[in-house]
mmCIF file of C-alpha atoms in Angstrom:
data_model
loop_
_atom_site.group_PDB
_atom_site.id
_atom_site.type_symbol
_atom_site.label_atom_id
_atom_site.label_comp_id
_atom_site.label_asym_id
_atom_site.label_seq_id
_atom_site.Cartn_x
_atom_site.Cartn_y
_atom_site.Cartn_z
ATOM 1 C CA MET A 1 -75.097 -52.385 68.703
ATOM 2 C CA VAL A 2 -77.791 -52.437 66.029
ATOM 3 C CA ASN A 3 -79.582 -49.673 67.911
ATOM 4 C CA GLN A 4 -76.427 -47.549 68.020
ATOM 5 C CA THR A 5 -75.914 -47.957 64.287
ATOM 6 C CA TYR A 6 -79.539 -47.064 63.646
ATOM 7 C CA ALA A 7 -79.108 -44.021 65.883
ATOM 8 C CA LEU A 8 -76.215 -42.902 63.699
ATOM 9 C CA GLU A 9 -78.290 -43.342 60.539
ATOM 10 C CA THR A 10 -80.900 -40.953 61.950
ATOM 11 C CA ASP A 11 -78.461 -38.448 63.468
ATOM 12 C CA LYS A 12 -78.531 -35.727 60.824
ATOM 13 C CA GLU A 13 -76.005 -33.442 62.508
ATOM 14 C CA THR A 14 -73.389 -36.184 62.950
ATOM 15 C CA LEU A 15 -73.887 -37.544 59.443
ATOM 16 C CA LEU A 16 -73.412 -34.101 57.900
ATOM 17 C CA ALA A 17 -70.276 -33.617 60.014
ATOM 18 C CA MET A 18 -68.971 -36.941 58.697
ATOM 19 C CA TYR A 19 -69.729 -35.953 55.121
ATOM 20 C CA ARG A 20 -67.981 -32.604 55.554
ATOM 21 C CA GLU A 21 -64.829 -34.321 56.830
ATOM 22 C CA MET A 22 -64.891 -36.829 53.967
ATOM 23 C CA LEU A 23 -65.273 -34.003 51.469
ATOM 24 C CA LEU A 24 -62.591 -31.900 53.140
ATOM 25 C CA ALA A 25 -60.094 -34.769 52.998
ATOM 26 C CA ARG A 26 -60.857 -35.365 49.302
ATOM 27 C CA ARG A 27 -60.580 -31.697 48.359
ATOM 28 C CA ILE A 28 -57.334 -31.233 50.321
ATOM 29 C CA ASP A 29 -55.890 -34.256 48.554
ATOM 30 C CA GLU A 30 -56.954 -32.961 45.144
ATOM 31 C CA ARG A 31 -55.334 -29.600 45.888
ATOM 32 C CA MET A 32 -52.119 -31.345 46.942
ATOM 33 C CA TRP A 33 -51.882 -33.013 43.535
ATOM 34 C CA LEU A 34 -52.338 -29.675 41.755
ATOM 35 C CA LEU A 35 -49.637 -28.091 43.907
ATOM 36 C CA ASN A 36 -47.291 -30.993 43.266
ATOM 37 C CA ARG A 37 -47.796 -30.968 39.508
ATOM 38 C CA SER A 38 -47.186 -27.209 39.449
ATOM 39 C CA GLY A 39 -43.915 -27.654 41.309
ATOM 40 C CA SER A 40 -45.033 -26.024 44.565
ATOM 41 C CA ILE A 41 -44.749 -29.060 46.858
ATOM 42 C CA PRO A 42 -42.425 -32.038 46.444
ATOM 43 C CA PHE A 43 -44.512 -35.095 47.205
ATOM 44 C CA VAL A 44 -48.071 -36.415 47.643
ATOM 45 C CA VAL A 45 -49.216 -39.750 49.012
ATOM 46 C CA SER A 46 -52.954 -39.876 48.518
ATOM 47 C CA CYS A 47 -55.992 -40.807 50.605
ATOM 48 C CA GLN A 48 -58.435 -40.794 47.686
ATOM 49 C CA GLY A 49 -60.742 -43.796 47.837
ATOM 50 C CA GLN A 50 -60.157 -44.360 51.564
ATOM 51 C CA GLU A 51 -61.739 -41.262 53.105
ATOM 52 C CA VAL A 52 -65.041 -42.936 53.964
ATOM 53 C CA LEU A 53 -63.522 -45.745 56.001
ATOM 54 C CA GLN A 54 -61.143 -43.334 57.736
ATOM 55 C CA ILE A 55 -63.867 -40.910 58.797
ATOM 56 C CA ALA A 56 -66.392 -43.602 59.734
ATOM 57 C CA ALA A 57 -63.818 -45.351 61.918
ATOM 58 C CA SER A 58 -62.750 -42.087 63.544
ATOM 59 C CA PHE A 59 -66.329 -41.207 64.491
ATOM 60 C CA ALA A 60 -66.607 -44.567 66.274
ATOM 61 C CA LEU A 61 -63.641 -43.666 68.496
ATOM 62 C CA ASN A 62 -63.316 -41.245 71.409
ATOM 63 C CA LYS A 63 -61.092 -38.431 70.197
ATOM 64 C CA GLU A 64 -60.858 -37.006 73.701
ATOM 65 C CA LYS A 65 -59.266 -40.181 75.139
ATOM 66 C CA ASP A 66 -58.125 -42.640 72.470
ATOM 67 C CA TYR A 67 -54.703 -42.687 70.820
ATOM 68 C CA VAL A 68 -54.385 -43.031 67.049
ATOM 69 C CA LEU A 69 -51.347 -44.316 65.194
ATOM 70 C CA PRO A 70 -52.119 -43.512 61.561
ATOM 71 C CA TYR A 71 -50.311 -44.581 58.445
ATOM 72 C CA TYR A 72 -49.362 -42.185 55.706
ATOM 73 C CA ARG A 73 -52.703 -42.227 53.848
ATOM 74 C CA ASP A 74 -54.765 -41.366 56.933
ATOM 75 C CA LEU A 75 -55.567 -37.750 56.171
ATOM 76 C CA GLY A 76 -59.184 -38.342 57.234
ATOM 77 C CA VAL A 77 -58.159 -39.750 60.622
ATOM 78 C CA VAL A 78 -55.831 -36.888 61.547
ATOM 79 C CA LEU A 79 -58.348 -34.259 60.417
ATOM 80 C CA HIS A 80 -60.985 -35.799 62.664
ATOM 81 C CA PHE A 81 -58.625 -35.956 65.628
ATOM 82 C CA GLY A 82 -57.858 -32.259 65.395
ATOM 83 C CA MET A 83 -55.145 -31.478 62.870
ATOM 84 C CA THR A 84 -56.220 -28.391 60.949
ATOM 85 C CA THR A 85 -56.282 -27.771 57.223
ATOM 86 C CA ARG A 86 -53.617 -25.104 57.690
ATOM 87 C CA GLU A 87 -51.382 -27.572 59.540
ATOM 88 C CA ILE A 88 -51.829 -30.140 56.777
ATOM 89 C CA PHE A 89 -50.582 -27.650 54.198
ATOM 90 C CA LEU A 90 -47.722 -26.496 56.422
ATOM 91 C CA GLN A 91 -46.390 -30.062 56.468
ATOM 92 C CA ALA A 92 -46.862 -30.392 52.714
ATOM 93 C CA TYR A 93 -44.744 -27.271 52.187
ATOM 94 C CA ALA A 94 -42.253 -28.384 54.892
ATOM 95 C CA LYS A 95 -42.503 -25.087 56.748
ATOM 96 C CA GLY A 96 -41.241 -24.316 60.223
ATOM 97 C CA GLU A 97 -44.718 -24.201 61.771
ATOM 98 C CA ASP A 98 -45.486 -27.759 60.646
ATOM 99 C CA PRO A 99 -46.674 -29.425 63.875
ATOM 100 C CA ASN A 100 -45.644 -32.894 62.714
ATOM 101 C CA SER A 101 -41.890 -32.322 62.455
ATOM 102 C CA GLY A 102 -41.172 -28.641 62.034
ATOM 103 C CA GLY A 103 -40.705 -29.169 58.313
ATOM 104 C CA ARG A 104 -38.067 -31.875 58.736
ATOM 105 C CA GLN A 105 -39.941 -35.042 57.806
ATOM 106 C CA MET A 106 -41.424 -35.903 54.407
ATOM 107 C CA PRO A 107 -45.178 -35.235 54.003
ATOM 108 C CA SER A 108 -47.845 -37.453 55.600
ATOM 109 C CA HIS A 109 -45.698 -38.580 58.526
ATOM 110 C CA PHE A 110 -48.302 -37.416 60.995
ATOM 111 C CA GLY A 111 -47.754 -36.721 64.673
ATOM 112 C CA GLN A 112 -49.347 -34.273 67.103
ATOM 113 C CA LYS A 113 -49.053 -34.902 70.825
ATOM 114 C CA LYS A 114 -51.877 -32.606 71.952
ATOM 115 C CA ASN A 115 -54.352 -34.563 69.822
ATOM 116 C CA ARG A 116 -52.949 -38.007 70.699
ATOM 117 C CA ILE A 117 -51.785 -38.575 67.119
ATOM 118 C CA VAL A 118 -48.676 -40.692 67.587
ATOM 119 C CA THR A 119 -45.718 -39.987 65.299
ATOM 120 C CA GLY A 120 -45.042 -42.537 62.584
ATOM 121 C CA SER A 121 -41.842 -43.279 60.702
ATOM 122 C CA SER A 122 -41.025 -44.191 57.118
ATOM 123 C CA PRO A 123 -40.522 -47.973 57.508
ATOM 124 C CA VAL A 124 -44.020 -49.418 57.163
ATOM 125 C CA THR A 125 -45.734 -51.251 60.045
ATOM 126 C CA THR A 126 -43.526 -49.847 62.808
ATOM 127 C CA GLN A 127 -46.652 -48.175 64.193
ATOM 128 C CA VAL A 128 -48.223 -51.553 65.051
ATOM 129 C CA PRO A 129 -46.004 -52.541 67.999
ATOM 130 C CA HIS A 130 -46.093 -48.912 69.139
ATOM 131 C CA ALA A 131 -49.894 -49.070 69.264
ATOM 132 C CA VAL A 132 -49.665 -52.267 71.284
ATOM 133 C CA GLY A 133 -47.331 -50.480 73.699
ATOM 134 C CA PHE A 134 -49.829 -47.667 74.161
ATOM 135 C CA ALA A 135 -52.557 -50.244 74.795
ATOM 136 C CA LEU A 136 -50.362 -52.015 77.354
ATOM 137 C CA ALA A 137 -49.719 -48.731 79.180
ATOM 138 C CA THR A 138 -53.445 -47.955 79.132
ATOM 139 C CA LYS A 139 -54.231 -51.340 80.672
ATOM 140 C CA MET A 140 -51.499 -51.031 83.314
ATOM 141 C CA GLU A 141 -52.701 -47.563 84.287
ATOM 142 C CA LYS A 142 -56.333 -48.719 84.260
ATOM 143 C CA LYS A 143 -57.390 -45.958 81.881
ATOM 144 C CA SER A 144 -60.568 -46.108 79.823
ATOM 145 C CA ALA A 145 -58.964 -45.617 76.430
ATOM 146 C CA VAL A 146 -58.173 -47.562 73.278
ATOM 147 C CA SER A 147 -55.311 -47.341 70.799
ATOM 148 C CA PHE A 148 -56.296 -47.424 67.139
ATOM 149 C CA VAL A 149 -53.712 -48.266 64.501
ATOM 150 C CA THR A 150 -54.036 -48.422 60.722
ATOM 151 C CA LEU A 151 -51.918 -49.930 57.978
ATOM 152 C CA GLY A 152 -52.128 -51.016 54.378
ATOM 153 C CA GLU A 153 -52.668 -54.659 53.486
ATOM 154 C CA GLY A 154 -49.086 -54.904 52.248
ATOM 155 C CA SER A 155 -47.911 -54.041 55.757
ATOM 156 C CA SER A 156 -49.752 -57.066 57.146
ATOM 157 C CA ASN A 157 -46.892 -59.174 55.742
ATOM 158 C CA GLN A 158 -44.243 -57.492 57.877
ATOM 159 C CA GLY A 159 -42.770 -58.965 61.042
ATOM 160 C CA ASP A 160 -43.993 -56.026 63.137
ATOM 161 C CA PHE A 161 -47.570 -57.004 62.263
ATOM 162 C CA HIS A 162 -47.120 -60.523 63.619
ATOM 163 C CA GLU A 163 -45.276 -59.420 66.741
ATOM 164 C CA GLY A 164 -47.775 -56.683 67.524
ATOM 165 C CA LEU A 165 -50.896 -58.791 67.057
ATOM 166 C CA ASN A 166 -49.429 -61.753 68.897
ATOM 167 C CA PHE A 167 -48.508 -59.664 71.953
ATOM 168 C CA ALA A 168 -51.871 -57.873 71.946
ATOM 169 C CA GLY A 169 -53.751 -61.164 71.688
ATOM 170 C CA VAL A 170 -51.796 -62.854 74.482
ATOM 171 C CA HIS A 171 -52.330 -59.942 76.873
ATOM 172 C CA LYS A 172 -55.860 -59.027 75.730
ATOM 173 C CA LEU A 173 -54.921 -55.405 75.139
ATOM 174 C CA PRO A 174 -57.353 -52.595 74.227
ATOM 175 C CA VAL A 175 -56.165 -52.020 70.677
ATOM 176 C CA ILE A 176 -57.908 -51.995 67.293
ATOM 177 C CA PHE A 177 -55.907 -52.924 64.202
ATOM 178 C CA MET A 178 -57.519 -51.667 60.991
ATOM 179 C CA VAL A 179 -56.038 -52.835 57.711
ATOM 180 C CA GLU A 180 -57.005 -50.454 54.916
ATOM 181 C CA ASN A 181 -56.976 -52.941 52.063
ATOM 182 C CA ASN A 182 -56.768 -50.799 48.932
ATOM 183 C CA LYS A 183 -55.746 -53.837 46.849
ATOM 184 C CA TYR A 184 -52.226 -52.678 45.974
ATOM 185 C CA ALA A 185 -48.936 -52.569 47.866
ATOM 186 C CA ILE A 186 -47.410 -49.933 45.604
ATOM 187 C CA SER A 187 -47.515 -51.984 42.356
ATOM 188 C CA VAL A 188 -48.120 -55.440 43.824
ATOM 189 C CA PRO A 189 -51.760 -56.613 43.623
ATOM 190 C CA LEU A 190 -53.366 -58.350 46.577
ATOM 191 C CA SER A 191 -53.287 -61.728 44.831
ATOM 192 C CA LYS A 192 -49.483 -61.625 44.858
ATOM 193 C CA GLN A 193 -49.208 -60.378 48.434
ATOM 194 C CA VAL A 194 -51.061 -63.027 50.424
ATOM 195 C CA ALA A 195 -52.239 -66.600 49.938
ATOM 196 C CA CYS A 196 -55.185 -66.382 52.334
ATOM 197 C CA GLU A 197 -58.584 -65.232 51.135
ATOM 198 C CA ASN A 198 -58.974 -62.411 53.659
ATOM 199 C CA ILE A 199 -56.522 -60.427 55.769
ATOM 200 C CA ALA A 200 -59.096 -60.615 58.569
ATOM 201 C CA ASP A 201 -58.713 -64.431 58.603
ATOM 202 C CA ARG A 202 -55.303 -63.957 60.178
ATOM 203 C CA ALA A 203 -56.970 -62.865 63.426
ATOM 204 C CA ILE A 204 -57.708 -66.427 64.513
ATOM 205 C CA GLY A 205 -53.990 -67.150 64.760
ATOM 206 C CA TYR A 206 -53.668 -64.429 67.380
ATOM 207 C CA GLY A 207 -56.750 -65.332 69.375
ATOM 208 C CA MET A 208 -58.721 -62.244 68.507
ATOM 209 C CA LYS A 209 -61.862 -61.373 66.578
ATOM 210 C CA GLY A 210 -61.378 -60.634 62.886
ATOM 211 C CA ILE A 211 -63.929 -58.918 60.670
ATOM 212 C CA LYS A 212 -63.970 -57.857 57.032
ATOM 213 C CA VAL A 213 -66.082 -54.885 55.917
ATOM 214 C CA ASP A 214 -66.751 -52.879 52.767
ATOM 215 C CA GLY A 215 -64.629 -49.769 53.243
ATOM 216 C CA ASN A 216 -66.912 -47.811 50.923
ATOM 217 C CA GLU A 217 -69.875 -48.350 53.267
ATOM 218 C CA ALA A 218 -69.614 -45.920 56.173
ATOM 219 C CA PHE A 219 -72.124 -47.685 58.405
ATOM 220 C CA GLU A 220 -70.403 -51.061 58.057
ATOM 221 C CA VAL A 221 -67.094 -49.558 59.099
ATOM 222 C CA TYR A 222 -68.626 -47.541 61.927
ATOM 223 C CA LYS A 223 -70.395 -50.585 63.356
ATOM 224 C CA ALA A 224 -67.273 -52.760 63.211
ATOM 225 C CA VAL A 225 -65.066 -50.164 64.907
ATOM 226 C CA LYS A 226 -67.724 -49.245 67.487
ATOM 227 C CA GLU A 227 -68.126 -52.875 68.508
ATOM 228 C CA ALA A 228 -64.350 -53.373 68.625
ATOM 229 C CA HIS A 229 -64.064 -50.251 70.773
ATOM 230 C CA GLU A 230 -66.648 -51.550 73.221
ATOM 231 C CA ARG A 231 -64.967 -54.944 73.430
ATOM 232 C CA ALA A 232 -61.623 -53.296 74.116
ATOM 233 C CA LEU A 233 -63.042 -51.132 76.905
ATOM 234 C CA ASN A 234 -64.772 -54.174 78.399
ATOM 235 C CA GLY A 235 -61.485 -56.040 78.706
ATOM 236 C CA GLU A 236 -62.272 -58.439 75.858
ATOM 237 C CA GLY A 237 -59.064 -57.712 73.982
ATOM 238 C CA PRO A 238 -58.064 -56.563 70.508
ATOM 239 C CA THR A 239 -59.789 -56.748 67.125
ATOM 240 C CA LEU A 240 -58.447 -56.999 63.578
ATOM 241 C CA ILE A 241 -60.614 -55.178 61.041
ATOM 242 C CA GLU A 242 -60.057 -55.399 57.295
ATOM 243 C CA ALA A 243 -61.723 -52.528 55.467
ATOM 244 C CA VAL A 244 -61.669 -53.112 51.713
ATOM 245 C CA SER A 245 -61.500 -50.096 49.419
ATOM 246 C CA TYR A 246 -59.432 -49.061 46.399
ATOM 247 C CA ARG A 247 -56.590 -46.621 45.874
ATOM 248 C CA LEU A 248 -57.982 -44.242 43.250
ATOM 249 C CA THR A 249 -54.651 -42.539 42.557
ATOM 250 C CA PRO A 250 -51.123 -43.771 41.870
ATOM 251 C CA HIS A 251 -49.224 -44.933 44.962
ATOM 252 C CA SER A 252 -47.681 -41.466 45.203
ATOM 253 C CA SER A 253 -46.871 -38.490 43.022
ATOM 254 C CA ASP A 254 -43.710 -40.346 41.929
ATOM 255 C CA ASP A 255 -45.560 -43.461 40.741
ATOM 256 C CA ASP A 256 -46.837 -44.357 37.276
ATOM 257 C CA ASP A 257 -49.700 -46.758 37.972
ATOM 258 C CA SER A 258 -50.354 -47.347 34.264
ATOM 259 C CA THR A 259 -47.490 -49.851 34.348
ATOM 260 C CA TYR A 260 -49.426 -52.282 36.554
ATOM 261 C CA ARG A 261 -53.160 -51.552 36.241
ATOM 262 C CA THR A 262 -55.522 -50.470 33.496
ATOM 263 C CA LYS A 263 -57.549 -47.279 33.129
ATOM 264 C CA ASP A 264 -60.685 -49.413 32.842
ATOM 265 C CA GLU A 265 -59.975 -51.002 36.218
ATOM 266 C CA VAL A 266 -59.526 -47.615 37.889
ATOM 267 C CA SER A 267 -62.655 -46.216 36.196
ATOM 268 C CA SER A 268 -64.675 -49.200 37.378
ATOM 269 C CA GLU A 269 -63.526 -48.665 40.966
ATOM 270 C CA LYS A 270 -64.229 -44.928 40.796
ATOM 271 C CA SER A 271 -67.859 -45.772 40.083
ATOM 272 C CA LYS A 272 -67.988 -47.334 43.586
ATOM 273 C CA ASP A 273 -66.638 -44.219 45.303
ATOM 274 C CA GLY A 274 -67.801 -44.288 48.920
ATOM 275 C CA ILE A 275 -68.160 -40.499 49.153
ATOM 276 C CA VAL A 276 -70.644 -40.545 46.270
ATOM 277 C CA ARG A 277 -72.571 -43.348 48.017
ATOM 278 C CA PHE A 278 -72.638 -41.488 51.307
ATOM 279 C CA LYS A 279 -73.729 -38.262 49.622
ATOM 280 C CA GLN A 280 -76.589 -40.109 47.894
ATOM 281 C CA PHE A 281 -77.681 -41.624 51.215
ATOM 282 C CA LEU A 282 -77.857 -38.145 52.745
ATOM 283 C CA MET A 283 -79.778 -36.801 49.741
ATOM 284 C CA ASP A 284 -82.264 -39.680 49.875
ATOM 285 C CA LYS A 285 -82.792 -39.032 53.593
ATOM 286 C CA GLY A 286 -83.389 -35.361 52.945
ATOM 287 C CA TYR A 287 -80.445 -34.414 55.165
ATOM 288 C CA LEU A 288 -78.456 -32.938 52.289
ATOM 289 C CA THR A 289 -79.727 -30.687 49.503
ATOM 290 C CA ASP A 290 -78.000 -29.378 46.396
ATOM 291 C CA ALA A 291 -77.898 -25.930 47.976
ATOM 292 C CA LEU A 292 -76.314 -27.211 51.199
ATOM 293 C CA ASN A 293 -73.811 -29.280 49.252
ATOM 294 C CA GLU A 294 -72.803 -26.236 47.212
ATOM 295 C CA GLU A 295 -72.427 -24.252 50.430
ATOM 296 C CA LEU A 296 -70.163 -26.956 51.884
ATOM 297 C CA GLU A 297 -68.045 -27.025 48.733
ATOM 298 C CA THR A 298 -67.690 -23.244 48.807
ATOM 299 C CA THR A 299 -66.645 -23.046 52.461
ATOM 300 C CA ILE A 300 -64.219 -25.962 52.080
ATOM 301 C CA LYS A 301 -62.644 -24.375 49.002
ATOM 302 C CA GLN A 302 -62.158 -21.111 50.894
ATOM 303 C CA GLU A 303 -60.665 -22.972 53.858
ATOM 304 C CA ILE A 304 -58.223 -24.737 51.535
ATOM 305 C CA ASN A 305 -57.375 -21.524 49.659
ATOM 306 C CA ASP A 306 -56.611 -19.730 52.934
ATOM 307 C CA ALA A 307 -54.505 -22.633 54.205
ATOM 308 C CA THR A 308 -52.590 -22.888 50.942
ATOM 309 C CA GLU A 309 -51.793 -19.174 50.893
ATOM 310 C CA TYR A 310 -50.718 -19.177 54.534
ATOM 311 C CA ALA A 311 -48.464 -22.216 54.146
ATOM 312 C CA GLU A 312 -46.922 -20.977 50.917
ATOM 313 C CA ASN A 313 -45.898 -17.711 52.569
ATOM 314 C CA ALA A 314 -44.886 -19.159 55.945
ATOM 315 C CA PRO A 315 -41.155 -19.243 56.743
ATOM 316 C CA TYR A 316 -39.038 -22.368 56.646
ATOM 317 C CA ALA A 317 -37.457 -23.558 59.871
ATOM 318 C CA ASP A 318 -34.520 -21.385 60.943
ATOM 319 C CA VAL A 319 -31.149 -23.041 60.540
ATOM 320 C CA SER A 320 -30.459 -22.424 64.239
ATOM 321 C CA THR A 321 -33.124 -25.019 65.077
ATOM 322 C CA LEU A 322 -31.379 -27.752 63.070
ATOM 323 C CA SER A 323 -30.452 -29.870 66.085
ATOM 324 C CA ASN A 324 -33.709 -29.328 68.000
ATOM 325 C CA HIS A 325 -35.328 -32.614 69.085
ATOM 326 C CA VAL A 326 -32.165 -34.444 68.034
ATOM 327 C CA TYR A 327 -29.860 -33.654 70.937
ATOM 328 C CA GLY A 328 -30.783 -32.809 74.510
ATOM 329 C CA GLN A 329 -31.161 -29.110 75.218
ATOM 330 C CA LYS A 330 -29.162 -27.450 77.994
ATOM 331 C CA GLU A 331 -31.343 -25.775 80.565
ATOM 332 C CA ASP A 332 -30.401 -22.430 82.053
ATOM 333 C CA HIS A 333 -30.164 -22.484 85.846
#
């Protein structure tokens, strides 16, 4: 495993691809906030501060075979698995071409069958037992694939978390649980959510390996997920990974985070931004230059501008499609 991690550190092409996806996720998110504040889109739930762990984990998976069950902040995960920038903006504007729900569901409820992105629902943690079900089916069908499910640390206190991990541990299923610990469950700080020191410590109760990593360090996350992936494929069962980061924005566009945390705290955490760290690593290696970075920023901005314009002008779902995917459709014979 050390050799594989070292290989990643020297793989210029892959590292630049990772950086581009991190940057794309951040810039999309920033644009979403501008659109929301200008009254163009109704709601934003942000990924800022968690892009590095999302992209690093995704690169350790097999996007041609694995199934991902993301939670609402996982913009980086769904981008890596094939959802386009245009599709992201279509769901933000709730337009008819939105591949997630045809404009019916609130933003960031991701789902796209062709890319094995499994649809989530609004109640948190429901994706965990679903991921376990996918892993069970994979094992029964003897397929070489893993299910990867993410959640916030607040969700690790829900009953679905216990039931999912317990079942996966008992049956040694090929599933990876990654808790994106951003230190707040809406307004509740970690210290008031759990009594244990680490979320990863809970793994022992389910008979699986638990590991805690710095979510701002791409190589730590990549190594943990890569090893968990290999264990799963080798029949060694599930893994619980706790990736610690920080939510740099309010919980959502409807939240006022000044009521429960200070500006100094947020500023301090922003100084640890994983994207800045990763960029500096690439610069130090000579893989990234100021000119190349400017080129990336320019192309990403154009991609986002094009996607925004397209989504803004796209039609809403026709009223005749209101009952589609709700009731069974009659087939003509």
